[in-house]
Amino acid sequence: MPPVFAYPRWTTNKWGMDMRIAGLCAVAMLLLSPTVFAFDDSESLDRDAVIDLVNNKTVECRKEKDQSLCTNFFSDEGVVVQVLREDGERKDGVWFVDDQERLCILWKGRIKPLCFSVYHQPDDTWHLIKNDKHITTILYTEDGNPNNL
């Protein structure tokens, strides 16, 4: 006698895995994925906080794409100098805070500035975010220009 209720064959794949369970797992992953990729829930720094963070300071940073380290000096006159630690390559530009309260850098020879929302982290670093992507981490800041950049 056949069972009273039989699952259709399509509910299991060729390895015997119940596809309903797999579907529930996929839905759960989609629902939870924003929490995995979300940044610290805090608000981005406002204009004054961004200025206080970098103005007339040397900033040690890490580029997230390749983990390379760099040193930047942000002068109180709006000039920025960056030196890459690995090869000593130097870039010059200007910095400002735009009307969206983002830290912006226009490198010499470029037409469009790079603008970042800045988020303070619990470990006292700052994440620089561009288009919802973590681009750079400010590791720490130091008053003045002790490296004479």
mmCIF file of N, CA and C in Angstrom:
data_model
loop_
_atom_site.group_PDB
_atom_site.id
_atom_site.type_symbol
_atom_site.label_atom_id
_atom_site.label_comp_id
_atom_site.label_asym_id
_atom_site.label_seq_id
_atom_site.Cartn_x
_atom_site.Cartn_y
_atom_site.Cartn_z
ATOM 1 N N MET A 1 0.833 -1.162 0.000
ATOM 2 C CA MET A 1 0.000 0.000 0.000
ATOM 3 C C MET A 1 0.891 1.242 0.000
ATOM 4 N N PRO A 2 0.632 2.240 -0.878
ATOM 5 C CA PRO A 2 1.465 3.444 -0.941
ATOM 6 C C PRO A 2 1.278 4.291 0.310
ATOM 7 N N PRO A 3 2.310 5.071 0.647
ATOM 8 C CA PRO A 3 2.176 5.930 1.818
ATOM 9 C C PRO A 3 1.045 6.944 1.622
ATOM 10 N N VAL A 4 0.503 7.399 2.722
ATOM 11 C CA VAL A 4 -0.606 8.344 2.664
ATOM 12 C C VAL A 4 -0.142 9.661 2.040
ATOM 13 N N PHE A 5 1.033 10.112 2.423
ATOM 14 C CA PHE A 5 1.563 11.360 1.864
ATOM 15 C C PHE A 5 2.988 11.114 1.396
ATOM 16 N N ALA A 6 3.248 11.337 0.149
ATOM 17 C CA ALA A 6 4.593 11.148 -0.398
ATOM 18 C C ALA A 6 5.078 12.470 -0.959
ATOM 19 N N TYR A 7 6.332 12.817 -0.662
ATOM 20 C CA TYR A 7 6.918 14.033 -1.225
ATOM 21 C C TYR A 7 7.194 13.813 -2.701
ATOM 22 N N PRO A 8 6.989 14.823 -3.507
ATOM 23 C CA PRO A 8 7.343 14.671 -4.920
ATOM 24 C C PRO A 8 8.854 14.447 -5.053
ATOM 25 N N ARG A 9 9.253 13.793 -6.107
ATOM 26 C CA ARG A 9 10.650 13.459 -6.326
ATOM 27 C C ARG A 9 11.524 14.711 -6.377
ATOM 28 N N TRP A 10 11.004 15.842 -6.836
ATOM 29 C CA TRP A 10 11.820 17.044 -7.007
ATOM 30 C C TRP A 10 12.262 17.659 -5.694
ATOM 31 N N THR A 11 11.767 17.193 -4.571
ATOM 32 C CA THR A 11 12.180 17.786 -3.301
ATOM 33 C C THR A 11 13.552 17.290 -2.852
ATOM 34 N N THR A 12 14.088 16.266 -3.489
ATOM 35 C CA THR A 12 15.447 15.810 -3.169
ATOM 36 C C THR A 12 16.278 15.851 -4.435
ATOM 37 N N ASN A 13 17.550 16.185 -4.284
ATOM 38 C CA ASN A 13 18.431 16.187 -5.443
ATOM 39 C C ASN A 13 19.067 14.816 -5.604
ATOM 40 N N LYS A 14 19.971 14.681 -6.573
ATOM 41 C CA LYS A 14 20.544 13.359 -6.853
ATOM 42 C C LYS A 14 21.435 12.850 -5.719
ATOM 43 N N TRP A 15 21.830 13.721 -4.778
ATOM 44 C CA TRP A 15 22.633 13.286 -3.634
ATOM 45 C C TRP A 15 21.770 12.997 -2.414
ATOM 46 N N GLY A 16 20.464 13.114 -2.582
ATOM 47 C CA GLY A 16 19.542 12.830 -1.495
ATOM 48 C C GLY A 16 19.293 14.005 -0.559
ATOM 49 N N MET A 17 19.802 15.179 -0.922
ATOM 50 C CA MET A 17 19.616 16.350 -0.065
ATOM 51 C C MET A 17 18.215 16.921 -0.262
ATOM 52 N N ASP A 18 17.555 17.201 0.823
ATOM 53 C CA ASP A 18 16.219 17.764 0.772
ATOM 54 C C ASP A 18 16.316 19.214 0.305
ATOM 55 N N MET A 19 15.777 19.521 -0.855
ATOM 56 C CA MET A 19 15.903 20.848 -1.460
ATOM 57 C C MET A 19 15.111 21.903 -0.687
ATOM 58 N N ARG A 20 14.109 21.497 0.084
ATOM 59 C CA ARG A 20 13.392 22.465 0.897
ATOM 60 C C ARG A 20 14.312 23.033 1.970
ATOM 61 N N ILE A 21 15.139 22.178 2.561
ATOM 62 C CA ILE A 21 16.099 22.626 3.570
ATOM 63 C C ILE A 21 17.135 23.538 2.921
ATOM 64 N N ALA A 22 17.624 23.154 1.736
ATOM 65 C CA ALA A 22 18.602 23.981 1.032
ATOM 66 C C ALA A 22 18.017 25.354 0.711
ATOM 67 N N GLY A 23 16.742 25.374 0.320
ATOM 68 C CA GLY A 23 16.086 26.650 0.027
ATOM 69 C C GLY A 23 15.972 27.526 1.265
ATOM 70 N N LEU A 24 15.623 26.927 2.387
ATOM 71 C CA LEU A 24 15.536 27.684 3.634
ATOM 72 C C LEU A 24 16.900 28.239 4.033
ATOM 73 N N CYS A 25 17.951 27.433 3.840
ATOM 74 C CA CYS A 25 19.310 27.901 4.154
ATOM 75 C C CYS A 25 19.697 29.080 3.260
ATOM 76 N N ALA A 26 19.342 28.987 1.973
ATOM 77 C CA ALA A 26 19.665 30.077 1.051
ATOM 78 C C ALA A 26 18.945 31.360 1.447
ATOM 79 N N VAL A 27 17.692 31.250 1.803
ATOM 80 C CA VAL A 27 16.929 32.426 2.232
ATOM 81 C C VAL A 27 17.537 33.009 3.508
ATOM 82 N N ALA A 28 17.895 32.146 4.459
ATOM 83 C CA ALA A 28 18.497 32.627 5.701
ATOM 84 C C ALA A 28 19.816 33.353 5.422
ATOM 85 N N MET A 29 20.629 32.829 4.506
ATOM 86 C CA MET A 29 21.895 33.486 4.173
ATOM 87 C C MET A 29 21.656 34.860 3.562
ATOM 88 N N LEU A 30 20.667 34.962 2.690
ATOM 89 C CA LEU A 30 20.362 36.253 2.081
ATOM 90 C C LEU A 30 19.891 37.265 3.122
ATOM 91 N N LEU A 31 19.086 36.797 4.051
ATOM 92 C CA LEU A 31 18.591 37.709 5.085
ATOM 93 C C LEU A 31 19.690 38.149 6.036
ATOM 94 N N LEU A 32 20.643 37.279 6.289
ATOM 95 C CA LEU A 32 21.706 37.600 7.237
ATOM 96 C C LEU A 32 22.904 38.282 6.585
ATOM 97 N N SER A 33 23.042 38.202 5.270
ATOM 98 C CA SER A 33 24.231 38.732 4.618
ATOM 99 C C SER A 33 24.459 40.227 4.833
ATOM 100 N N PRO A 34 23.446 41.088 4.913
ATOM 101 C CA PRO A 34 23.746 42.503 5.169
ATOM 102 C C PRO A 34 24.458 42.728 6.493
ATOM 103 N N THR A 35 24.190 41.887 7.474
ATOM 104 C CA THR A 35 24.859 42.079 8.755
ATOM 105 C C THR A 35 26.320 41.689 8.665
ATOM 106 N N VAL A 36 26.659 40.784 7.767
ATOM 107 C CA VAL A 36 28.048 40.370 7.605
ATOM 108 C C VAL A 36 28.850 41.484 6.938
ATOM 109 N N PHE A 37 28.254 42.151 5.952
ATOM 110 C CA PHE A 37 28.976 43.146 5.183
ATOM 111 C C PHE A 37 28.761 44.570 5.671
ATOM 112 N N ALA A 38 27.894 44.758 6.626
ATOM 113 C CA ALA A 38 27.598 46.104 7.114
ATOM 114 C C ALA A 38 28.784 46.655 7.890
ATOM 115 N N PHE A 39 28.916 47.950 7.857
ATOM 116 C CA PHE A 39 29.957 48.620 8.613
ATOM 117 C C PHE A 39 29.430 48.885 10.007
ATOM 118 N N ASP A 40 30.290 49.390 10.831
ATOM 119 C CA ASP A 40 29.875 49.750 12.178
ATOM 120 C C ASP A 40 28.585 50.569 12.086
ATOM 121 N N ASP A 41 27.649 50.291 12.954
ATOM 122 C CA ASP A 41 26.342 50.940 12.910
ATOM 123 C C ASP A 41 26.395 52.433 13.189
ATOM 124 N N SER A 42 27.526 52.947 13.597
ATOM 125 C CA SER A 42 27.612 54.363 13.914
ATOM 126 C C SER A 42 27.456 55.204 12.647
ATOM 127 N N GLU A 43 27.156 56.449 12.870
ATOM 128 C CA GLU A 43 27.044 57.392 11.763
ATOM 129 C C GLU A 43 28.436 57.766 11.277
ATOM 130 N N SER A 44 28.516 58.190 10.025
ATOM 131 C CA SER A 44 29.802 58.677 9.541
ATOM 132 C C SER A 44 30.132 59.988 10.256
ATOM 133 N N LEU A 45 31.416 60.300 10.312
ATOM 134 C CA LEU A 45 31.855 61.527 10.970
ATOM 135 C C LEU A 45 31.257 62.735 10.260
ATOM 136 N N ASP A 46 30.924 63.762 11.029
ATOM 137 C CA ASP A 46 30.425 64.986 10.417
ATOM 138 C C ASP A 46 31.612 65.851 9.978
ATOM 139 N N ARG A 47 31.295 66.955 9.344
ATOM 140 C CA ARG A 47 32.310 67.836 8.767
ATOM 141 C C ARG A 47 33.388 68.229 9.780
ATOM 142 N N ASP A 48 32.971 68.701 10.944
ATOM 143 C CA ASP A 48 33.938 69.148 11.948
ATOM 144 C C ASP A 48 34.813 68.000 12.443
ATOM 145 N N ALA A 49 34.217 66.821 12.621
ATOM 146 C CA ALA A 49 34.979 65.664 13.094
ATOM 147 C C ALA A 49 36.005 65.204 12.049
ATOM 148 N N VAL A 50 35.629 65.267 10.771
ATOM 149 C CA VAL A 50 36.574 64.903 9.703
ATOM 150 C C VAL A 50 37.747 65.876 9.704
ATOM 151 N N ILE A 51 37.446 67.155 9.813
ATOM 152 C CA ILE A 51 38.512 68.167 9.842
ATOM 153 C C ILE A 51 39.407 67.960 11.050
ATOM 154 N N ASP A 52 38.820 67.727 12.215
ATOM 155 C CA ASP A 52 39.617 67.485 13.428
ATOM 156 C C ASP A 52 40.499 66.242 13.286
ATOM 157 N N LEU A 53 40.008 65.238 12.576
ATOM 158 C CA LEU A 53 40.755 63.995 12.409
ATOM 159 C C LEU A 53 42.033 64.181 11.600
ATOM 160 N N VAL A 54 41.975 64.982 10.524
ATOM 161 C CA VAL A 54 43.119 65.038 9.604
ATOM 162 C C VAL A 54 43.845 66.380 9.535
ATOM 163 N N ASN A 55 43.203 67.463 9.912
ATOM 164 C CA ASN A 55 43.799 68.786 9.713
ATOM 165 C C ASN A 55 45.124 68.943 10.446
ATOM 166 N N ASN A 56 46.180 69.277 9.690
ATOM 167 C CA ASN A 56 47.537 69.466 10.207
ATOM 168 C C ASN A 56 48.028 68.213 10.947
ATOM 169 N N LYS A 57 47.726 67.051 10.362
ATOM 170 C CA LYS A 57 48.124 65.785 10.977
ATOM 171 C C LYS A 57 48.748 64.858 9.955
ATOM 172 N N THR A 58 49.610 63.990 10.474
ATOM 173 C CA THR A 58 50.153 62.889 9.691
ATOM 174 C C THR A 58 49.288 61.679 9.991
ATOM 175 N N VAL A 59 48.864 61.001 8.942
ATOM 176 C CA VAL A 59 47.922 59.893 9.057
ATOM 177 C C VAL A 59 48.578 58.637 8.497
ATOM 178 N N GLU A 60 48.648 57.601 9.319
ATOM 179 C CA GLU A 60 49.139 56.304 8.855
ATOM 180 C C GLU A 60 47.930 55.506 8.380
ATOM 181 N N CYS A 61 48.031 54.937 7.179
ATOM 182 C CA CYS A 61 46.876 54.244 6.628
ATOM 183 C C CYS A 61 47.267 52.924 5.968
ATOM 184 N N ARG A 62 46.229 52.121 5.733
ATOM 185 C CA ARG A 62 46.397 50.841 5.046
ATOM 186 C C ARG A 62 45.368 50.776 3.926
ATOM 187 N N LYS A 63 45.837 50.532 2.710
ATOM 188 C CA LYS A 63 44.934 50.354 1.577
ATOM 189 C C LYS A 63 44.404 48.924 1.622
ATOM 190 N N GLU A 64 43.100 48.784 1.628
ATOM 191 C CA GLU A 64 42.497 47.468 1.841
ATOM 192 C C GLU A 64 42.658 46.519 0.659
ATOM 193 N N LYS A 65 42.779 47.039 -0.559
ATOM 194 C CA LYS A 65 42.848 46.140 -1.715
ATOM 195 C C LYS A 65 44.112 45.290 -1.719
ATOM 196 N N ASP A 66 45.234 45.850 -1.233
ATOM 197 C CA ASP A 66 46.484 45.072 -1.239
ATOM 198 C C ASP A 66 47.213 45.102 0.108
ATOM 199 N N GLN A 67 46.576 45.707 1.103
ATOM 200 C CA GLN A 67 47.124 45.802 2.461
ATOM 201 C C GLN A 67 48.419 46.624 2.529
ATOM 202 N N SER A 68 48.694 47.425 1.502
ATOM 203 C CA SER A 68 49.900 48.263 1.516
ATOM 204 C C SER A 68 49.715 49.416 2.502
ATOM 205 N N LEU A 69 50.819 49.851 3.064
ATOM 206 C CA LEU A 69 50.797 50.931 4.058
ATOM 207 C C LEU A 69 51.229 52.236 3.412
ATOM 208 N N CYS A 70 50.664 53.333 3.916
ATOM 209 C CA CYS A 70 51.003 54.650 3.393
ATOM 210 C C CYS A 70 50.970 55.669 4.522
ATOM 211 N N THR A 71 51.663 56.764 4.292
ATOM 212 C CA THR A 71 51.671 57.883 5.219
ATOM 213 C C THR A 71 51.169 59.101 4.463
ATOM 214 N N ASN A 72 50.228 59.819 5.055
ATOM 215 C CA ASN A 72 49.679 61.041 4.455
ATOM 216 C C ASN A 72 49.858 62.193 5.423
ATOM 217 N N PHE A 73 50.168 63.355 4.876
ATOM 218 C CA PHE A 73 50.133 64.568 5.690
ATOM 219 C C PHE A 73 49.086 65.494 5.097
ATOM 220 N N PHE A 74 48.130 65.910 5.936
ATOM 221 C CA PHE A 74 47.058 66.824 5.546
ATOM 222 C C PHE A 74 47.363 68.185 6.165
ATOM 223 N N SER A 75 47.824 69.138 5.363
ATOM 224 C CA SER A 75 48.166 70.452 5.912
ATOM 225 C C SER A 75 46.905 71.247 6.195
ATOM 226 N N ASP A 76 47.061 72.259 7.049
ATOM 227 C CA ASP A 76 45.911 73.126 7.359
ATOM 228 C C ASP A 76 45.608 74.089 6.218
ATOM 229 N N GLU A 77 46.430 74.050 5.160
ATOM 230 C CA GLU A 77 46.194 74.878 3.975
ATOM 231 C C GLU A 77 45.506 74.087 2.863
ATOM 232 N N GLY A 78 45.128 72.822 3.151
ATOM 233 C CA GLY A 78 44.411 72.017 2.164
ATOM 234 C C GLY A 78 45.294 71.193 1.249
ATOM 235 N N VAL A 79 46.571 71.105 1.555
ATOM 236 C CA VAL A 79 47.495 70.300 0.742
ATOM 237 C C VAL A 79 47.635 68.929 1.391
ATOM 238 N N VAL A 80 47.669 67.880 0.563
ATOM 239 C CA VAL A 80 47.889 66.519 1.064
ATOM 240 C C VAL A 80 49.070 65.908 0.311
ATOM 241 N N VAL A 81 49.900 65.197 1.057
ATOM 242 C CA VAL A 81 51.030 64.476 0.484
ATOM 243 C C VAL A 81 50.920 63.034 0.961
ATOM 244 N N GLN A 82 51.080 62.098 0.033
ATOM 245 C CA GLN A 82 51.056 60.677 0.387
ATOM 246 C C GLN A 82 52.361 60.032 -0.044
ATOM 247 N N VAL A 83 52.918 59.210 0.847
ATOM 248 C CA VAL A 83 54.107 58.430 0.521
ATOM 249 C C VAL A 83 53.795 56.974 0.828
ATOM 250 N N LEU A 84 53.983 56.122 -0.180
ATOM 251 C CA LEU A 84 53.779 54.694 0.012
ATOM 252 C C LEU A 84 54.994 54.111 0.697
ATOM 253 N N ARG A 85 54.774 53.299 1.701
ATOM 254 C CA ARG A 85 55.886 52.743 2.481
ATOM 255 C C ARG A 85 56.747 51.785 1.670
ATOM 256 N N GLU A 86 56.103 50.996 0.819
ATOM 257 C CA GLU A 86 56.823 49.944 0.100
ATOM 258 C C GLU A 86 57.881 50.491 -0.856
ATOM 259 N N ASP A 87 57.502 51.473 -1.675
ATOM 260 C CA ASP A 87 58.438 51.953 -2.694
ATOM 261 C C ASP A 87 58.782 53.436 -2.569
ATOM 262 N N GLY A 88 58.218 54.120 -1.584
ATOM 263 C CA GLY A 88 58.517 55.527 -1.387
ATOM 264 C C GLY A 88 57.872 56.452 -2.410
ATOM 265 N N GLU A 89 56.987 55.916 -3.251
ATOM 266 C CA GLU A 89 56.314 56.746 -4.250
ATOM 267 C C GLU A 89 55.523 57.845 -3.559
ATOM 268 N N ARG A 90 55.636 59.052 -4.107
ATOM 269 C CA ARG A 90 54.993 60.224 -3.511
ATOM 270 C C ARG A 90 53.907 60.741 -4.433
ATOM 271 N N LYS A 91 52.757 61.119 -3.839
ATOM 272 C CA LYS A 91 51.671 61.762 -4.566
ATOM 273 C C LYS A 91 51.315 63.041 -3.841
ATOM 274 N N ASP A 92 51.036 64.082 -4.612
ATOM 275 C CA ASP A 92 50.630 65.368 -4.066
ATOM 276 C C ASP A 92 49.216 65.683 -4.521
ATOM 277 N N GLY A 93 48.497 66.418 -3.682
ATOM 278 C CA GLY A 93 47.144 66.808 -4.037
ATOM 279 C C GLY A 93 46.584 67.827 -3.069
ATOM 280 N N VAL A 94 45.271 67.995 -3.126
ATOM 281 C CA VAL A 94 44.576 68.881 -2.194
ATOM 282 C C VAL A 94 43.461 68.080 -1.525
ATOM 283 N N TRP A 95 43.122 68.493 -0.303
ATOM 284 C CA TRP A 95 42.046 67.823 0.420
ATOM 285 C C TRP A 95 41.006 68.844 0.851
ATOM 286 N N PHE A 96 39.772 68.352 1.009
ATOM 287 C CA PHE A 96 38.676 69.194 1.472
ATOM 288 C C PHE A 96 37.553 68.285 1.964
ATOM 289 N N VAL A 97 36.591 68.870 2.629
ATOM 290 C CA VAL A 97 35.393 68.154 3.047
ATOM 291 C C VAL A 97 34.248 68.701 2.200
ATOM 292 N N ASP A 98 33.549 67.802 1.510
ATOM 293 C CA ASP A 98 32.492 68.269 0.603
ATOM 294 C C ASP A 98 31.174 68.502 1.342
ATOM 295 N N ASP A 99 30.133 68.894 0.600
ATOM 296 C CA ASP A 99 28.846 69.220 1.212
ATOM 297 C C ASP A 99 28.104 67.994 1.744
ATOM 298 N N GLN A 100 28.623 66.794 1.457
ATOM 299 C CA GLN A 100 28.052 65.564 2.019
ATOM 300 C C GLN A 100 28.875 65.067 3.217
ATOM 301 N N GLU A 101 29.753 65.939 3.705
ATOM 302 C CA GLU A 101 30.594 65.674 4.880
ATOM 303 C C GLU A 101 31.548 64.504 4.662
ATOM 304 N N ARG A 102 32.053 64.383 3.426
ATOM 305 C CA ARG A 102 33.014 63.335 3.088
ATOM 306 C C ARG A 102 34.403 63.949 2.954
ATOM 307 N N LEU A 103 35.413 63.181 3.342
ATOM 308 C CA LEU A 103 36.799 63.582 3.134
ATOM 309 C C LEU A 103 37.127 63.346 1.667
ATOM 310 N N CYS A 104 37.536 64.409 0.973
ATOM 311 C CA CYS A 104 37.827 64.305 -0.453
ATOM 312 C C CYS A 104 39.288 64.664 -0.719
ATOM 313 N N ILE A 105 39.884 63.930 -1.651
ATOM 314 C CA ILE A 105 41.264 64.184 -2.061
ATOM 315 C C ILE A 105 41.277 64.264 -3.583
ATOM 316 N N LEU A 106 41.842 65.352 -4.086
ATOM 317 C CA LEU A 106 42.040 65.501 -5.523
ATOM 318 C C LEU A 106 43.539 65.431 -5.773
ATOM 319 N N TRP A 107 43.980 64.295 -6.336
ATOM 320 C CA TRP A 107 45.402 64.109 -6.600
ATOM 321 C C TRP A 107 45.813 64.916 -7.818
ATOM 322 N N LYS A 108 47.020 65.415 -7.804
ATOM 323 C CA LYS A 108 47.577 66.198 -8.907
ATOM 324 C C LYS A 108 47.485 65.386 -10.198
ATOM 325 N N GLY A 109 46.987 66.011 -11.257
ATOM 326 C CA GLY A 109 46.850 65.340 -12.548
ATOM 327 C C GLY A 109 45.515 64.627 -12.734
ATOM 328 N N ARG A 110 44.690 64.612 -11.710
ATOM 329 C CA ARG A 110 43.370 63.975 -11.800
ATOM 330 C C ARG A 110 42.302 65.048 -11.962
ATOM 331 N N ILE A 111 41.169 64.634 -12.496
ATOM 332 C CA ILE A 111 40.068 65.564 -12.725
ATOM 333 C C ILE A 111 39.012 65.446 -11.630
ATOM 334 N N LYS A 112 38.804 64.222 -11.135
ATOM 335 C CA LYS A 112 37.730 63.955 -10.176
ATOM 336 C C LYS A 112 38.323 63.577 -8.821
ATOM 337 N N PRO A 113 37.827 64.199 -7.758
ATOM 338 C CA PRO A 113 38.339 63.842 -6.422
ATOM 339 C C PRO A 113 37.816 62.485 -5.961
ATOM 340 N N LEU A 114 38.581 61.850 -5.085
ATOM 341 C CA LEU A 114 38.135 60.646 -4.378
ATOM 342 C C LEU A 114 37.507 61.121 -3.080
ATOM 343 N N CYS A 115 36.270 60.739 -2.832
ATOM 344 C CA CYS A 115 35.571 61.183 -1.627
ATOM 345 C C CYS A 115 35.147 59.983 -0.796
ATOM 346 N N PHE A 116 35.382 60.080 0.512
ATOM 347 C CA PHE A 116 35.140 58.974 1.421
ATOM 348 C C PHE A 116 34.291 59.419 2.608
ATOM 349 N N SER A 117 33.321 58.599 2.969
ATOM 350 C CA SER A 117 32.662 58.749 4.265
ATOM 351 C C SER A 117 33.603 58.114 5.282
ATOM 352 N N VAL A 118 33.705 58.717 6.451
ATOM 353 C CA VAL A 118 34.654 58.247 7.457
ATOM 354 C C VAL A 118 33.873 57.721 8.661
ATOM 355 N N TYR A 119 34.201 56.490 9.076
ATOM 356 C CA TYR A 119 33.524 55.839 10.191
ATOM 357 C C TYR A 119 34.537 55.452 11.259
ATOM 358 N N HIS A 120 34.316 55.925 12.482
ATOM 359 C CA HIS A 120 35.170 55.546 13.606
ATOM 360 C C HIS A 120 34.834 54.124 14.016
ATOM 361 N N GLN A 121 35.862 53.317 14.314
ATOM 362 C CA GLN A 121 35.679 51.921 14.678
ATOM 363 C C GLN A 121 35.978 51.703 16.167
ATOM 364 N N PRO A 122 35.441 50.636 16.748
ATOM 365 C CA PRO A 122 35.682 50.365 18.172
ATOM 366 C C PRO A 122 37.156 50.204 18.532
ATOM 367 N N ASP A 123 37.993 49.803 17.567
ATOM 368 C CA ASP A 123 39.425 49.628 17.853
ATOM 369 C C ASP A 123 40.224 50.919 17.640
ATOM 370 N N ASP A 124 39.537 52.059 17.571
ATOM 371 C CA ASP A 124 40.150 53.379 17.369
ATOM 372 C C ASP A 124 40.879 53.519 16.035
ATOM 373 N N THR A 125 40.378 52.830 15.024
ATOM 374 C CA THR A 125 40.797 53.098 13.649
ATOM 375 C C THR A 125 39.601 53.756 12.969
ATOM 376 N N TRP A 126 39.781 54.185 11.740
ATOM 377 C CA TRP A 126 38.707 54.814 10.971
ATOM 378 C C TRP A 126 38.659 54.155 9.609
ATOM 379 N N HIS A 127 37.461 53.785 9.175
ATOM 380 C CA HIS A 127 37.277 53.206 7.848
ATOM 381 C C HIS A 127 36.875 54.299 6.878
ATOM 382 N N LEU A 128 37.543 54.356 5.738
ATOM 383 C CA LEU A 128 37.186 55.271 4.669
ATOM 384 C C LEU A 128 36.398 54.471 3.640
ATOM 385 N N ILE A 129 35.147 54.867 3.438
ATOM 386 C CA ILE A 129 34.206 54.118 2.621
ATOM 387 C C ILE A 129 33.846 54.931 1.386
ATOM 388 N N LYS A 130 33.944 54.281 0.236
ATOM 389 C CA LYS A 130 33.531 54.913 -1.025
ATOM 390 C C LYS A 130 32.558 53.971 -1.720
ATOM 391 N N ASN A 131 31.376 54.460 -2.037
ATOM 392 C CA ASN A 131 30.346 53.645 -2.692
ATOM 393 C C ASN A 131 30.099 52.337 -1.941
ATOM 394 N N ASP A 132 29.955 52.427 -0.634
ATOM 395 C CA ASP A 132 29.690 51.278 0.243
ATOM 396 C C ASP A 132 30.818 50.251 0.262
ATOM 397 N N LYS A 133 32.004 50.633 -0.173
ATOM 398 C CA LYS A 133 33.147 49.715 -0.166
ATOM 399 C C LYS A 133 34.250 50.284 0.720
ATOM 400 N N HIS A 134 34.773 49.444 1.587
ATOM 401 C CA HIS A 134 35.857 49.833 2.494
ATOM 402 C C HIS A 134 37.149 49.919 1.676
ATOM 403 N N ILE A 135 37.655 51.135 1.483
ATOM 404 C CA ILE A 135 38.817 51.357 0.628
ATOM 405 C C ILE A 135 40.104 51.444 1.441
ATOM 406 N N THR A 136 40.074 52.210 2.513
ATOM 407 C CA THR A 136 41.279 52.482 3.293
ATOM 408 C C THR A 136 40.935 52.499 4.776
ATOM 409 N N THR A 137 41.921 52.134 5.595
ATOM 410 C CA THR A 137 41.787 52.245 7.045
ATOM 411 C C THR A 137 42.824 53.223 7.557
ATOM 412 N N ILE A 138 42.377 54.216 8.320
ATOM 413 C CA ILE A 138 43.318 55.086 9.032
ATOM 414 C C ILE A 138 43.677 54.359 10.317
ATOM 415 N N LEU A 139 44.954 54.020 10.461
ATOM 416 C CA LEU A 139 45.417 53.261 11.619
ATOM 417 C C LEU A 139 45.619 54.155 12.822
ATOM 418 N N TYR A 140 46.235 55.320 12.604
ATOM 419 C CA TYR A 140 46.392 56.309 13.674
ATOM 420 C C TYR A 140 46.805 57.634 13.063
ATOM 421 N N THR A 141 46.687 58.681 13.863
ATOM 422 C CA THR A 141 47.091 60.012 13.424
ATOM 423 C C THR A 141 48.121 60.570 14.408
ATOM 424 N N GLU A 142 48.888 61.521 13.917
ATOM 425 C CA GLU A 142 49.926 62.168 14.725
ATOM 426 C C GLU A 142 49.913 63.659 14.401
ATOM 427 N N ASP A 143 49.970 64.498 15.413
ATOM 428 C CA ASP A 143 49.954 65.941 15.175
ATOM 429 C C ASP A 143 51.168 66.377 14.364
ATOM 430 N N GLY A 144 50.922 67.329 13.472
ATOM 431 C CA GLY A 144 52.007 67.925 12.703
ATOM 432 C C GLY A 144 52.525 67.039 11.588
ATOM 433 N N ASN A 145 53.739 67.367 11.148
ATOM 434 C CA ASN A 145 54.383 66.680 10.022
ATOM 435 C C ASN A 145 55.779 66.223 10.435
ATOM 436 N N PRO A 146 55.882 65.272 11.362
ATOM 437 C CA PRO A 146 57.195 64.878 11.881
ATOM 438 C C PRO A 146 58.097 64.230 10.823
ATOM 439 N N ASN A 147 57.517 63.722 9.735
ATOM 440 C CA ASN A 147 58.311 63.078 8.671
ATOM 441 C C ASN A 147 58.709 64.063 7.567
ATOM 442 N N ASN A 148 58.322 65.334 7.730
ATOM 443 C CA ASN A 148 58.612 66.366 6.727
ATOM 444 C C ASN A 148 58.206 65.952 5.318
ATOM 445 N N LEU A 149 56.970 65.531 5.195
ATOM 446 C CA LEU A 149 56.460 65.132 3.886
ATOM 447 C C LEU A 149 56.173 66.348 3.024
#
